[in-house]
PDB file of C-alpha atoms in Angstrom:
ATOM      1  CA  MET A   1      11.511  10.015 -19.502  1.00 63.00           C
ATOM      2  CA  THR A   2      12.456  10.038 -15.736  1.00 79.00           C
ATOM      3  CA  SER A   3      14.534   7.681 -14.269  1.00 92.00           C
ATOM      4  CA  ARG A   4      13.609   4.555 -12.310  1.00 94.00           C
ATOM      5  CA  ILE A   5      12.328   4.908  -8.742  1.00 97.00           C
ATOM      6  CA  PRO A   6      14.548   2.835  -6.345  1.00 97.00           C
ATOM      7  CA  ASN A   7      12.974  -0.477  -4.852  1.00 98.00           C
ATOM      8  CA  GLN A   8      13.380   1.169  -1.305  1.00 98.00           C
ATOM      9  CA  GLU A   9      12.012   4.240  -2.165  1.00 98.00           C
ATOM     10  CA  MET A  10       8.952   2.360  -3.987  1.00 98.00           C
ATOM     11  CA  ALA A  11       8.433   0.434  -0.632  1.00 98.00           C
ATOM     12  CA  GLU A  12       7.856   3.745   1.233  1.00 99.00           C
ATOM     13  CA  GLU A  13       5.951   5.538  -1.129  1.00 99.00           C
ATOM     14  CA  LEU A  14       3.458   2.615  -1.389  1.00 99.00           C
ATOM     15  CA  ASN A  15       3.604   2.301   2.515  1.00 99.00           C
ATOM     16  CA  LYS A  16       2.237   5.977   2.675  1.00 99.00           C
ATOM     17  CA  LEU A  17      -0.702   4.716   0.564  1.00 99.00           C
ATOM     18  CA  VAL A  18      -1.274   1.805   2.438  1.00 99.00           C
ATOM     19  CA  ILE A  19      -1.521   3.727   5.674  1.00 99.00           C
ATOM     20  CA  GLY A  20      -3.976   6.160   3.729  1.00 99.00           C
ATOM     21  CA  LYS A  21      -6.444   2.948   2.577  1.00 99.00           C
ATOM     22  CA  ALA A  22      -6.235   1.721   5.785  1.00 99.00           C
ATOM     23  CA  THR A  23      -6.759   5.218   7.700  1.00 99.00           C
ATOM     24  CA  TRP A  24     -10.296   5.174   5.181  1.00 99.00           C
ATOM     25  CA  LEU A  25     -11.430   1.807   6.067  1.00 99.00           C
ATOM     26  CA  GLN A  26     -11.023   3.004   9.987  1.00 98.00           C
ATOM     27  CA  ASP A  27     -13.213   6.080   9.214  1.00 98.00           C
ATOM     28  CA  PHE A  28     -15.710   4.428   6.822  1.00 99.00           C
ATOM     29  CA  SER A  29     -16.161   0.896   7.443  1.00 98.00           C
ATOM     30  CA  GLU A  30     -18.806   1.360  10.519  1.00 97.00           C
ATOM     31  CA  GLY A  31     -20.840   3.704  12.404  1.00 97.00           C
ATOM     32  CA  ARG A  32     -22.392   6.785  10.749  1.00 97.00           C
ATOM     33  CA  ARG A  33     -20.103   7.370   8.128  1.00 98.00           C
ATOM     34  CA  LYS A  34     -20.102   3.942   6.400  1.00 98.00           C
ATOM     35  CA  ARG A  35     -19.695   3.782   3.000  1.00 98.00           C
ATOM     36  CA  PRO A  36     -21.512   0.699   1.177  1.00 98.00           C
ATOM     37  CA  ASP A  37     -20.159  -2.632   1.654  1.00 98.00           C
ATOM     38  CA  HIS A  38     -18.967  -2.908  -2.474  1.00 99.00           C
ATOM     39  CA  GLU A  39     -16.795   0.301  -1.613  1.00 99.00           C
ATOM     40  CA  ILE A  40     -15.419  -1.121   1.748  1.00 99.00           C
ATOM     41  CA  GLU A  41     -14.629  -4.513  -0.014  1.00 99.00           C
ATOM     42  CA  ALA A  42     -13.097  -2.788  -2.949  1.00 99.00           C
ATOM     43  CA  ARG A  43     -10.554  -0.477  -0.440  1.00 99.00           C
ATOM     44  CA  TRP A  44      -9.846  -4.191   1.229  1.00 99.00           C
ATOM     45  CA  ARG A  45      -8.569  -5.505  -1.777  1.00 99.00           C
ATOM     46  CA  GLU A  46      -6.701  -2.320  -2.748  1.00 99.00           C
ATOM     47  CA  LEU A  47      -4.990  -2.312   0.564  1.00 99.00           C
ATOM     48  CA  THR A  48      -3.964  -6.203   0.188  1.00 99.00           C
ATOM     49  CA  VAL A  49      -2.485  -4.987  -3.241  1.00 99.00           C
ATOM     50  CA  LEU A  50      -0.755  -2.677  -1.789  1.00 99.00           C
ATOM     51  CA  GLN A  51       0.956  -4.267   1.116  1.00 99.00           C
ATOM     52  CA  GLN A  52       1.757  -7.104  -1.360  1.00 99.00           C
ATOM     53  CA  ALA A  53       3.553  -4.666  -3.383  1.00 99.00           C
ATOM     54  CA  VAL A  54       5.244  -3.127  -0.268  1.00 99.00           C
ATOM     55  CA  SER A  55       6.362  -6.432   0.592  1.00 98.00           C
ATOM     56  CA  ASP A  56       7.627  -7.249  -2.557  1.00 99.00           C
ATOM     57  CA  TYR A  57       9.244  -4.112  -3.235  1.00 98.00           C
ATOM     58  CA  SER A  58      11.076  -4.439   0.513  1.00 98.00           C
ATOM     59  CA  ALA A  59      12.263  -8.012  -0.757  1.00 98.00           C
ATOM     60  CA  ALA A  60      13.740  -6.426  -3.905  1.00 97.00           C
ATOM     61  CA  ALA A  61      15.208  -3.549  -1.903  1.00 97.00           C
ATOM     62  CA  ALA A  62      16.675  -6.005   0.388  1.00 96.00           C
ATOM     63  CA  ARG A  63      18.420  -8.329  -2.096  1.00 95.00           C
ATOM     64  CA  GLU A  64      19.899  -5.179  -3.728  1.00 92.00           C
ATOM     65  CA  ARG A  65      21.715  -4.287  -0.304  1.00 90.00           C
ATOM     66  CA  GLY A  66      22.663  -7.808   0.238  1.00 90.00           C
ATOM     67  CA  ALA A  67      24.361  -7.689  -3.608  1.00 77.00           C
ATOM     68  CA  ALA A  68      26.066  -4.487  -3.233  1.00 63.00           C
TER      69      ALA A  68
END
């Protein structure tokens, strides 16, 4: 079993996923390469979830730094 990933590292890795999701939305939300609306809506929801997770893990990391 692997050890738990530290909160700060989780925030950093999740932020990479946020960037990827935002790039997808930029590339496929409009224009010639536009994807169906239900796909775009799903990606927006996923982006929101990821952003909230980044915020939560960042806050947890800040609390850890304050407690150390």
